[in-house]
C-alpha cells in the first residue's frame, strides 16, 4: 500500500514509522532483523530504508602512487526492502538518489522495485561523495531531486528514456521527498529552499519527510511557511533521539541543525553516555507528545541502526 493510502486510513490517529540503514557490508541481515523486531510491535504502516552511495578510498601503493578504490559500505537497499516486505508484511520505502546514478541506472533501479511490488520511494539528491565538497551528478544523471521526481513521474505515465518503447508498462510509485525546517545547508535562504521544495511537489511528490529537528517550533514554522508558499502535501516530522555526547558537535556538523540551549546544558551535565541516552529519550518523548497533540499523521524516527531508545520512546508515546 502507498504511504498516501496509509495517510488516508490513519485519519486523525498519529502512527509510528521509522527509518533503517542497511547493515555494514559483511554483517548479516539478521542484525537488522534483531533491531526491527524491537519496533514492529508498534505496527508501523511503512519502514524507510536508506540508500548509501559509493565512497572513494585512496590506498598508497609500494611505489608511492595512490590507487583510487570505489567502495560501498552499506549496499543492499533493494534486497532489504524485498526481505522486510516479505518477512513483516510491512510496506518498505526505499530511498532513491541522484548521486552515483545515470538516468538509465535510475530507470533500471525503479524497474527492479516495480517488479518486487515496491510502490513507494523517497526521491533524494544525495550528498557529495566524502572526498568532495560539492555534489556533482554523474554524467547523464539527475542533478537535483526535482529532476529525479520528474523521471519517476514520467515512468508512472509509462514514459521511458528510450522514446522507441511504445505502449510501455507504467509504474505506480508514490513519491516522497525531503524538507528542511532549518533549511538545507546549501540553500541561500529558507525561502529559496521552500521555493525548490515546491518544485518537487509540482513534479509529483505527494508528501515531505523532514530532516531531524530538536525544537518543535521550527517544524511548526516550517509547515506554516510551506502552506504560505502553496505546498499543501503532508509534512511528516523526522525525529532522532540524541544518544552520545559527541552528537552535540556531530549532528550540527553533519545535518546542519541547531540544538536548543536547555538540551545542550542537560547533555553537558551528564556524567556518561548512559545518562546522555536517557536525556535524549526524555527529550524525544516530549517532542513526540507535543507533535502528536498537534495532530501530525506520522512520527518518523531515525533509528540509525539502534532500536532500544526508539522502543522506549514509542512505548511512552503510542
Ligand atoms: P534537493 O531537493 O535536490 O536540494 C538540494 C539543494 O539544492 C537545496 O539547497 C535546494 O534548495 C537546492 N535546489 C534544489 N533544486 C534546485 C535548482 N533547480 N536550482 C538550484 N538549487 C536547487 N542521503 C543519502 O545519501 N541517502 C539517504 O537515504 C538519505 N535519506 C534522507 C532522508 C531524509 C528525510 C532527508 C531529510 C535527507 C536524506 N538524505 C539521504 C540526505 C540528502 O541526500 C541530502 O540532504 C542532500 O544534500 C540533499 O538532498 P535533497 O533531495 O534534499 O536535495
mmCIF file of C-alpha atoms and ligand atoms in Angstrom:
data_model
loop_
_atom_site.group_PDB
_atom_site.id
_atom_site.type_symbol
_atom_site.label_atom_id
_atom_site.label_comp_id
_atom_site.label_asym_id
_atom_site.label_seq_id
_atom_site.Cartn_x
_atom_site.Cartn_y
_atom_site.Cartn_z
ATOM 1 C CA UNK A 1 0.000 0.000 0.000
ATOM 2 C CA UNK A 2 1.144 3.530 -0.679
ATOM 3 C CA UNK A 3 2.151 5.988 2.039
ATOM 4 C CA UNK A 4 -0.659 8.285 0.857
ATOM 5 C CA UNK A 5 -3.191 5.456 1.331
ATOM 6 C CA UNK A 6 -1.842 4.861 4.847
ATOM 7 C CA UNK A 7 -2.303 8.588 5.433
ATOM 8 C CA UNK A 8 -5.959 8.386 4.440
ATOM 9 C CA UNK A 9 -6.520 5.286 6.573
ATOM 10 C CA UNK A 10 -4.851 6.819 9.621
ATOM 11 C CA UNK A 11 -7.500 9.571 9.766
ATOM 12 C CA UNK A 12 -6.673 11.571 12.914
ATOM 13 C CA UNK A 13 -4.579 8.865 14.569
ATOM 14 C CA UNK A 14 -0.829 9.573 14.697
ATOM 15 C CA UNK A 15 1.140 6.488 13.660
ATOM 16 C CA UNK A 16 4.669 5.305 14.378
ATOM 17 C CA UNK A 17 7.114 4.894 11.469
ATOM 18 C CA UNK A 18 10.866 4.601 11.296
ATOM 19 C CA UNK A 19 13.905 4.581 9.033
ATOM 20 C CA UNK A 20 16.570 1.880 8.960
ATOM 21 C CA UNK A 21 20.055 1.694 7.476
ATOM 22 C CA UNK A 22 21.274 -1.374 5.580
ATOM 23 C CA UNK A 23 23.871 -3.180 7.727
ATOM 24 C CA UNK A 24 27.554 -2.583 7.030
ATOM 25 C CA UNK A 25 28.928 -4.846 4.306
ATOM 26 C CA UNK A 26 29.962 -8.143 5.907
ATOM 27 C CA UNK A 27 27.186 -8.127 8.516
ATOM 28 C CA UNK A 28 24.241 -10.487 8.341
ATOM 29 C CA UNK A 29 20.730 -9.205 7.617
ATOM 30 C CA UNK A 30 19.792 -10.802 10.965
ATOM 31 C CA UNK A 31 21.495 -7.889 12.755
ATOM 32 C CA UNK A 32 18.908 -5.668 11.083
ATOM 33 C CA UNK A 33 16.016 -8.008 11.844
ATOM 34 C CA UNK A 34 17.085 -8.073 15.534
ATOM 35 C CA UNK A 35 16.754 -4.278 15.651
ATOM 36 C CA UNK A 36 13.487 -4.264 13.718
ATOM 37 C CA UNK A 37 11.942 -6.968 15.914
ATOM 38 C CA UNK A 38 12.020 -4.489 18.799
ATOM 39 C CA UNK A 39 9.987 -1.944 16.830
ATOM 40 C CA UNK A 40 7.444 -3.962 14.867
ATOM 41 C CA UNK A 41 5.108 -4.275 17.884
ATOM 42 C CA UNK A 42 4.222 -0.596 17.321
ATOM 43 C CA UNK A 43 2.721 -1.576 13.950
ATOM 44 C CA UNK A 44 4.429 0.873 11.589
ATOM 45 C CA UNK A 45 2.472 1.233 8.336
ATOM 46 C CA UNK A 46 5.769 1.595 6.466
ATOM 47 C CA UNK A 47 9.512 1.463 7.050
ATOM 48 C CA UNK A 48 12.023 3.632 5.169
ATOM 49 C CA UNK A 49 15.313 2.102 4.021
ATOM 50 C CA UNK A 50 18.189 4.499 3.299
ATOM 51 C CA UNK A 51 20.460 4.282 0.255
ATOM 52 C CA UNK A 52 24.222 4.671 0.600
ATOM 53 C CA UNK A 53 26.238 5.656 -2.407
ATOM 54 C CA UNK A 54 29.825 4.770 -3.171
ATOM 55 C CA UNK A 55 32.795 6.241 -1.313
ATOM 56 C CA UNK A 56 36.325 6.745 -2.602
ATOM 57 C CA UNK A 57 39.329 5.387 -0.721
ATOM 58 C CA UNK A 58 42.900 6.179 -1.713
ATOM 59 C CA UNK A 59 45.354 3.344 -0.998
ATOM 60 C CA UNK A 60 49.095 4.041 -1.093
ATOM 61 C CA UNK A 61 50.952 1.595 -3.348
ATOM 62 C CA UNK A 62 54.579 0.437 -2.686
ATOM 63 C CA UNK A 63 55.775 2.823 -5.442
ATOM 64 C CA UNK A 64 54.215 5.780 -3.589
ATOM 65 C CA UNK A 65 51.379 6.249 -6.067
ATOM 66 C CA UNK A 66 47.805 6.358 -4.835
ATOM 67 C CA UNK A 67 45.221 3.866 -6.072
ATOM 68 C CA UNK A 68 41.601 5.029 -6.049
ATOM 69 C CA UNK A 69 39.222 2.413 -4.668
ATOM 70 C CA UNK A 70 35.472 2.740 -5.058
ATOM 71 C CA UNK A 71 33.582 1.049 -2.236
ATOM 72 C CA UNK A 72 30.007 0.867 -0.978
ATOM 73 C CA UNK A 73 29.910 0.272 2.763
ATOM 74 C CA UNK A 74 26.161 -0.276 3.068
ATOM 75 C CA UNK A 75 24.796 -1.916 -0.070
ATOM 76 C CA UNK A 76 21.554 -3.883 -0.090
ATOM 77 C CA UNK A 77 18.735 -1.303 -0.031
ATOM 78 C CA UNK A 78 16.603 -3.096 -2.620
ATOM 79 C CA UNK A 79 17.194 -6.565 -1.165
ATOM 80 C CA UNK A 80 16.327 -5.346 2.334
ATOM 81 C CA UNK A 81 13.099 -3.752 1.092
ATOM 82 C CA UNK A 82 12.027 -7.019 -0.527
ATOM 83 C CA UNK A 83 13.077 -9.011 2.559
ATOM 84 C CA UNK A 84 11.173 -6.861 5.060
ATOM 85 C CA UNK A 85 8.034 -6.698 2.919
ATOM 86 C CA UNK A 86 8.147 -10.486 2.848
ATOM 87 C CA UNK A 87 9.093 -11.102 6.491
ATOM 88 C CA UNK A 88 6.988 -8.456 8.250
ATOM 89 C CA UNK A 89 4.242 -7.744 5.681
ATOM 90 C CA UNK A 90 5.074 -4.059 6.041
ATOM 91 C CA UNK A 91 5.446 -1.546 3.214
ATOM 92 C CA UNK A 92 9.101 -0.777 2.553
ATOM 93 C CA UNK A 93 10.073 2.659 1.264
ATOM 94 C CA UNK A 94 13.497 2.649 -0.405
ATOM 95 C CA UNK A 95 15.380 5.916 -0.748
ATOM 96 C CA UNK A 96 16.500 6.601 -4.317
ATOM 97 C CA UNK A 97 19.366 9.007 -5.037
ATOM 98 C CA UNK A 98 20.511 11.138 -7.948
ATOM 99 C CA UNK A 99 24.155 10.797 -6.818
ATOM 100 C CA UNK A 100 26.040 7.866 -8.311
ATOM 101 C CA UNK A 101 23.300 7.085 -10.844
ATOM 102 C CA UNK A 102 22.888 7.847 -14.522
ATOM 103 C CA UNK A 103 19.267 8.311 -15.601
ATOM 104 C CA UNK A 104 19.493 4.882 -17.223
ATOM 105 C CA UNK A 105 20.681 3.345 -13.884
ATOM 106 C CA UNK A 106 17.765 5.083 -12.163
ATOM 107 C CA UNK A 107 15.269 3.694 -14.639
ATOM 108 C CA UNK A 108 16.608 0.154 -14.161
ATOM 109 C CA UNK A 109 16.608 0.567 -10.368
ATOM 110 C CA UNK A 110 12.950 1.653 -10.496
ATOM 111 C CA UNK A 111 12.063 -1.296 -12.723
ATOM 112 C CA UNK A 112 13.574 -3.660 -10.120
ATOM 113 C CA UNK A 113 11.467 -2.011 -7.399
ATOM 114 C CA UNK A 114 8.343 -2.212 -9.534
ATOM 115 C CA UNK A 115 8.899 -5.920 -10.229
ATOM 116 C CA UNK A 116 9.305 -6.514 -6.493
ATOM 117 C CA UNK A 117 5.945 -4.785 -5.905
ATOM 118 C CA UNK A 118 7.528 -1.960 -4.008
ATOM 119 C CA UNK A 119 5.369 1.039 -4.815
ATOM 120 C CA UNK A 120 6.813 3.723 -2.545
ATOM 121 C CA UNK A 121 10.054 5.675 -2.918
ATOM 122 C CA UNK A 122 11.673 8.713 -1.334
ATOM 123 C CA UNK A 123 13.486 10.694 -4.049
ATOM 124 C CA UNK A 124 16.652 12.475 -2.935
ATOM 125 C CA UNK A 125 19.632 14.168 -4.486
ATOM 126 C CA UNK A 126 22.160 12.698 -2.043
ATOM 127 C CA UNK A 127 25.240 14.400 -0.648
ATOM 128 C CA UNK A 128 28.616 14.946 -2.259
ATOM 129 C CA UNK A 129 30.936 11.939 -2.004
ATOM 130 C CA UNK A 130 33.029 12.224 1.168
ATOM 131 C CA UNK A 131 36.228 13.328 -0.590
ATOM 132 C CA UNK A 132 34.458 16.186 -2.437
ATOM 133 C CA UNK A 133 32.974 19.442 -1.164
ATOM 134 C CA UNK A 134 30.129 19.893 -3.633
ATOM 135 C CA UNK A 135 27.663 17.433 -5.075
ATOM 136 C CA UNK A 136 28.394 16.514 -8.695
ATOM 137 C CA UNK A 137 25.859 14.490 -10.651
ATOM 138 C CA UNK A 138 27.055 11.557 -12.721
ATOM 139 C CA UNK A 139 27.375 12.222 -16.432
ATOM 140 C CA UNK A 140 23.848 11.650 -17.670
ATOM 141 C CA UNK A 141 22.455 11.665 -14.134
ATOM 142 C CA UNK A 142 19.898 13.847 -12.346
ATOM 143 C CA UNK A 143 21.352 16.964 -10.708
ATOM 144 C CA UNK A 144 18.512 17.770 -8.278
ATOM 145 C CA UNK A 145 15.813 15.750 -6.575
ATOM 146 C CA UNK A 146 13.241 17.643 -8.704
ATOM 147 C CA UNK A 147 14.663 16.012 -11.836
ATOM 148 C CA UNK A 148 14.530 12.600 -10.175
ATOM 149 C CA UNK A 149 10.895 13.163 -9.166
ATOM 150 C CA UNK A 150 10.166 14.152 -12.791
ATOM 151 C CA UNK A 151 11.780 10.937 -14.033
ATOM 152 C CA UNK A 152 9.756 8.790 -11.617
ATOM 153 C CA UNK A 153 6.554 10.667 -12.518
ATOM 154 C CA UNK A 154 7.307 10.036 -16.203
ATOM 155 C CA UNK A 155 7.732 6.312 -15.544
ATOM 156 C CA UNK A 156 4.383 6.411 -13.711
ATOM 157 C CA UNK A 157 2.950 7.586 -17.045
ATOM 158 C CA UNK A 158 4.751 4.830 -18.981
ATOM 159 C CA UNK A 159 7.335 7.279 -20.361
ATOM 160 C CA UNK A 160 10.753 5.586 -20.511
ATOM 161 C CA UNK A 161 14.075 7.131 -21.546
ATOM 162 C CA UNK A 162 14.007 5.259 -24.834
ATOM 163 C CA UNK A 163 11.352 7.029 -26.849
ATOM 164 C CA UNK A 164 11.142 3.995 -29.123
ATOM 165 C CA UNK A 165 9.472 1.996 -26.321
ATOM 166 C CA UNK A 166 5.813 2.133 -27.304
ATOM 167 C CA UNK A 167 2.835 1.150 -25.116
ATOM 168 C CA UNK A 168 5.188 0.617 -22.198
ATOM 169 C CA UNK A 169 4.036 -0.526 -18.767
ATOM 170 C CA UNK A 170 3.500 2.354 -16.374
ATOM 171 C CA UNK A 171 4.801 2.097 -12.835
ATOM 172 C CA UNK A 172 2.731 3.356 -9.895
ATOM 173 C CA UNK A 173 5.144 4.838 -7.374
ATOM 174 C CA UNK A 174 4.059 7.073 -4.529
ATOM 175 C CA UNK A 175 6.863 9.630 -4.205
ATOM 176 C CA UNK A 176 8.095 11.290 -1.021
ATOM 177 C CA UNK A 177 10.795 13.978 -0.788
ATOM 178 C CA UNK A 178 12.889 15.620 1.932
ATOM 179 C CA UNK A 179 12.313 19.009 3.579
ATOM 180 C CA UNK A 180 14.487 21.032 5.935
ATOM 181 C CA UNK A 181 12.860 23.046 8.762
ATOM 182 C CA UNK A 182 16.263 24.682 9.367
ATOM 183 C CA UNK A 183 16.931 24.898 5.576
ATOM 184 C CA UNK A 184 19.254 22.722 3.529
ATOM 185 C CA UNK A 185 22.909 23.582 4.140
ATOM 186 C CA UNK A 186 23.479 24.752 0.544
ATOM 187 C CA UNK A 187 20.335 26.865 0.276
ATOM 188 C CA UNK A 188 20.980 30.623 0.480
ATOM 189 C CA UNK A 189 17.757 31.114 2.481
ATOM 190 C CA UNK A 190 14.808 29.137 3.822
ATOM 191 C CA UNK A 191 12.587 30.901 1.301
ATOM 192 C CA UNK A 192 14.744 29.711 -1.582
ATOM 193 C CA UNK A 193 14.787 26.163 -0.193
ATOM 194 C CA UNK A 194 10.983 26.150 0.125
ATOM 195 C CA UNK A 195 10.737 27.504 -3.443
ATOM 196 C CA UNK A 196 12.614 24.408 -4.680
ATOM 197 C CA UNK A 197 10.638 22.123 -2.351
ATOM 198 C CA UNK A 198 7.502 23.362 -4.100
ATOM 199 C CA UNK A 199 9.054 22.399 -7.457
ATOM 200 C CA UNK A 200 9.463 18.823 -6.141
ATOM 201 C CA UNK A 201 5.789 18.747 -5.185
ATOM 202 C CA UNK A 202 4.749 20.202 -8.557
ATOM 203 C CA UNK A 203 6.830 17.482 -10.232
ATOM 204 C CA UNK A 204 4.831 14.776 -8.429
ATOM 205 C CA UNK A 205 5.949 14.404 -4.795
ATOM 206 C CA UNK A 206 2.980 13.547 -2.579
ATOM 207 C CA UNK A 207 4.458 14.110 0.856
ATOM 208 C CA UNK A 208 7.534 15.542 2.575
ATOM 209 C CA UNK A 209 9.627 13.992 5.356
ATOM 210 C CA UNK A 210 11.675 16.459 7.353
ATOM 211 C CA UNK A 211 15.244 16.448 8.435
ATOM 212 C CA UNK A 212 15.592 15.885 12.197
ATOM 213 C CA UNK A 213 14.926 18.883 14.457
ATOM 214 C CA UNK A 214 15.079 19.317 18.220
ATOM 215 C CA UNK A 215 12.816 22.334 18.643
ATOM 216 C CA UNK A 216 9.222 21.675 17.572
ATOM 217 C CA UNK A 217 8.620 25.373 16.919
ATOM 218 C CA UNK A 218 10.986 25.082 13.928
ATOM 219 C CA UNK A 219 8.770 22.323 12.498
ATOM 220 C CA UNK A 220 5.531 24.249 13.125
ATOM 221 C CA UNK A 221 7.005 27.394 11.498
ATOM 222 C CA UNK A 222 8.243 25.343 8.533
ATOM 223 C CA UNK A 223 4.820 23.780 7.971
ATOM 224 C CA UNK A 224 3.256 27.268 8.041
ATOM 225 C CA UNK A 225 5.864 28.633 5.622
ATOM 226 C CA UNK A 226 5.239 25.690 3.264
ATOM 227 C CA UNK A 227 1.479 26.319 3.340
ATOM 228 C CA UNK A 228 2.038 30.017 2.662
ATOM 229 C CA UNK A 229 4.191 29.083 -0.324
ATOM 230 C CA UNK A 230 1.390 26.880 -1.677
ATOM 231 C CA UNK A 231 2.706 23.468 -0.562
ATOM 232 C CA UNK A 232 -0.311 21.525 0.640
ATOM 233 C CA UNK A 233 1.007 17.943 0.885
ATOM 234 C CA UNK A 234 1.571 16.369 4.333
ATOM 235 C CA UNK A 235 4.866 17.241 6.038
ATOM 236 C CA UNK A 236 5.941 14.293 8.186
ATOM 237 C CA UNK A 237 8.219 15.184 11.118
ATOM 238 C CA UNK A 238 11.504 13.244 11.379
ATOM 239 C CA UNK A 239 12.897 12.770 14.891
ATOM 240 C CA UNK A 240 16.150 11.472 16.263
ATOM 241 C CA UNK A 241 16.995 10.977 19.930
ATOM 242 C CA UNK A 242 20.453 12.145 20.981
ATOM 243 C CA UNK A 243 22.356 9.172 22.378
ATOM 244 C CA UNK A 244 26.007 10.151 22.871
ATOM 245 C CA UNK A 245 27.789 13.328 23.984
ATOM 246 C CA UNK A 246 29.578 13.555 20.643
ATOM 247 C CA UNK A 247 26.194 14.222 18.978
ATOM 248 C CA UNK A 248 26.485 17.776 20.340
ATOM 249 C CA UNK A 249 29.026 18.559 17.631
ATOM 250 C CA UNK A 250 28.369 15.744 15.165
ATOM 251 C CA UNK A 251 24.690 16.448 14.444
ATOM 252 C CA UNK A 252 25.105 20.205 13.794
ATOM 253 C CA UNK A 253 28.164 19.462 11.645
ATOM 254 C CA UNK A 254 26.634 16.625 9.621
ATOM 255 C CA UNK A 255 22.975 17.664 9.413
ATOM 256 C CA UNK A 256 23.166 21.450 9.905
ATOM 257 C CA UNK A 257 20.638 21.541 12.725
ATOM 258 C CA UNK A 258 20.641 23.588 15.960
ATOM 259 C CA UNK A 259 20.184 22.127 19.419
ATOM 260 C CA UNK A 260 18.218 24.165 22.000
ATOM 261 C CA UNK A 261 20.322 25.528 24.885
ATOM 262 C CA UNK A 262 18.307 23.663 27.531
ATOM 263 C CA UNK A 263 19.052 20.356 25.812
ATOM 264 C CA UNK A 264 22.718 21.225 25.331
ATOM 265 C CA UNK A 265 23.101 22.111 29.041
ATOM 266 C CA UNK A 266 21.395 18.896 30.140
ATOM 267 C CA UNK A 267 23.694 16.814 27.959
ATOM 268 C CA UNK A 268 26.845 18.618 29.080
ATOM 269 C CA UNK A 269 25.947 17.948 32.713
ATOM 270 C CA UNK A 270 25.638 14.163 32.120
ATOM 271 C CA UNK A 271 28.459 12.119 33.629
ATOM 272 C CA UNK A 272 28.406 9.390 30.963
ATOM 273 C CA UNK A 273 26.706 8.346 27.719
ATOM 274 C CA UNK A 274 24.184 6.223 29.630
ATOM 275 C CA UNK A 275 22.836 9.428 31.152
ATOM 276 C CA UNK A 276 23.001 11.192 27.777
ATOM 277 C CA UNK A 277 20.930 8.418 26.217
ATOM 278 C CA UNK A 278 18.233 8.904 28.871
ATOM 279 C CA UNK A 279 18.191 12.690 28.341
ATOM 280 C CA UNK A 280 17.832 12.065 24.590
ATOM 281 C CA UNK A 281 14.938 9.665 25.157
ATOM 282 C CA UNK A 282 13.130 12.056 27.508
ATOM 283 C CA UNK A 283 13.584 14.993 25.127
ATOM 284 C CA UNK A 284 12.319 12.989 22.172
ATOM 285 C CA UNK A 285 9.285 11.766 24.174
ATOM 286 C CA UNK A 286 8.354 15.384 24.948
ATOM 287 C CA UNK A 287 8.800 16.395 21.307
ATOM 288 C CA UNK A 288 6.735 13.404 20.159
ATOM 289 C CA UNK A 289 3.890 14.078 22.591
ATOM 290 C CA UNK A 290 3.620 17.705 21.518
ATOM 291 C CA UNK A 291 3.663 16.790 17.813
ATOM 292 C CA UNK A 292 1.094 14.065 18.389
ATOM 293 C CA UNK A 293 -1.166 16.532 20.217
ATOM 294 C CA UNK A 294 -0.811 18.839 17.208
ATOM 295 C CA UNK A 295 -2.242 16.037 15.052
ATOM 296 C CA UNK A 296 0.703 15.033 12.833
ATOM 297 C CA UNK A 297 -0.179 11.910 10.790
ATOM 298 C CA UNK A 298 3.085 10.059 11.452
ATOM 299 C CA UNK A 299 6.023 10.393 13.782
ATOM 300 C CA UNK A 300 9.017 9.188 11.793
ATOM 301 C CA UNK A 301 12.074 8.106 13.808
ATOM 302 C CA UNK A 302 15.646 7.868 12.581
ATOM 303 C CA UNK A 303 16.839 4.664 14.218
ATOM 304 C CA UNK A 304 20.371 4.788 12.755
ATOM 305 C CA UNK A 305 20.781 1.085 13.395
ATOM 306 C CA UNK A 306 19.920 1.198 17.125
ATOM 307 C CA UNK A 307 16.383 0.417 18.202
ATOM 308 C CA UNK A 308 16.389 0.268 22.014
ATOM 309 C CA UNK A 309 15.946 4.015 22.581
ATOM 310 C CA UNK A 310 13.288 4.290 19.848
ATOM 311 C CA UNK A 311 11.447 1.399 21.504
ATOM 312 C CA UNK A 312 11.407 3.265 24.840
ATOM 313 C CA UNK A 313 10.115 6.415 23.129
ATOM 314 C CA UNK A 314 7.407 4.524 21.234
ATOM 315 C CA UNK A 315 6.305 2.774 24.442
ATOM 316 C CA UNK A 316 5.799 6.158 26.095
ATOM 317 C CA UNK A 317 4.067 7.813 23.135
ATOM 318 C CA UNK A 318 1.934 5.166 21.370
HETATM 319 P P1 LIG B 1 17.417 18.733 -3.400
HETATM 320 O O1 LIG B 1 15.979 18.813 -3.113
HETATM 321 O O2 LIG B 1 17.840 18.484 -4.802
HETATM 322 O O3 LIG B 1 18.072 20.111 -2.908
HETATM 323 C C1 LIG B 1 19.485 20.244 -2.774
HETATM 324 C C2 LIG B 1 19.840 21.722 -2.673
HETATM 325 O O4 LIG B 1 19.683 22.347 -3.946
HETATM 326 C C3 LIG B 1 18.954 22.537 -1.733
HETATM 327 O O5 LIG B 1 19.748 23.526 -1.140
HETATM 328 C C4 LIG B 1 17.902 23.163 -2.641
HETATM 329 O O6 LIG B 1 17.382 24.371 -2.106
HETATM 330 C C5 LIG B 1 18.718 23.387 -3.907
HETATM 331 N N1 LIG B 1 17.976 23.242 -5.161
HETATM 332 C C6 LIG B 1 17.037 22.326 -5.463
HETATM 333 N N2 LIG B 1 16.669 22.436 -6.759
HETATM 334 C C7 LIG B 1 17.415 23.440 -7.285
HETATM 335 C C8 LIG B 1 17.541 24.033 -8.572
HETATM 336 N N3 LIG B 1 16.802 23.622 -9.599
HETATM 337 N N4 LIG B 1 18.442 25.049 -8.762
HETATM 338 C C9 LIG B 1 19.205 25.481 -7.731
HETATM 339 N N5 LIG B 1 19.139 24.954 -6.469
HETATM 340 C C10 LIG B 1 18.263 23.952 -6.271
HETATM 341 N N6 LIG B 1 21.105 10.898 1.782
HETATM 342 C C11 LIG B 1 21.536 9.701 1.322
HETATM 343 O O7 LIG B 1 22.649 9.625 0.765
HETATM 344 N N7 LIG B 1 20.784 8.572 1.453
HETATM 345 C C12 LIG B 1 19.559 8.585 2.031
HETATM 346 O O8 LIG B 1 18.903 7.548 2.122
HETATM 347 C C13 LIG B 1 19.071 9.824 2.529
HETATM 348 N N8 LIG B 1 17.850 9.919 3.118
HETATM 349 C C14 LIG B 1 17.384 11.131 3.550
HETATM 350 C C15 LIG B 1 16.097 11.210 4.105
HETATM 351 C C16 LIG B 1 15.600 12.439 4.575
HETATM 352 C C17 LIG B 1 14.209 12.501 5.158
HETATM 353 C C18 LIG B 1 16.408 13.608 4.491
HETATM 354 C C19 LIG B 1 15.901 14.924 5.024
HETATM 355 C C20 LIG B 1 17.677 13.534 3.940
HETATM 356 C C21 LIG B 1 18.182 12.309 3.446
HETATM 357 N N9 LIG B 1 19.442 12.195 2.858
HETATM 358 C C22 LIG B 1 19.897 10.981 2.386
HETATM 359 C C23 LIG B 1 20.319 13.371 2.757
HETATM 360 C C24 LIG B 1 20.124 14.154 1.428
HETATM 361 O O9 LIG B 1 20.513 13.347 0.342
HETATM 362 C C25 LIG B 1 20.971 15.412 1.499
HETATM 363 O O10 LIG B 1 20.470 16.298 2.462
HETATM 364 C C26 LIG B 1 21.234 16.133 0.195
HETATM 365 O O11 LIG B 1 22.287 17.083 0.399
HETATM 366 C C27 LIG B 1 20.056 16.892 -0.394
HETATM 367 O O12 LIG B 1 19.116 16.049 -0.907
HETATM 368 P P2 LIG B 1 17.670 16.640 -1.361
HETATM 369 O O13 LIG B 1 16.956 15.550 -2.009
HETATM 370 O O14 LIG B 1 17.064 17.353 -0.231
HETATM 371 O O15 LIG B 1 18.175 17.687 -2.487
#
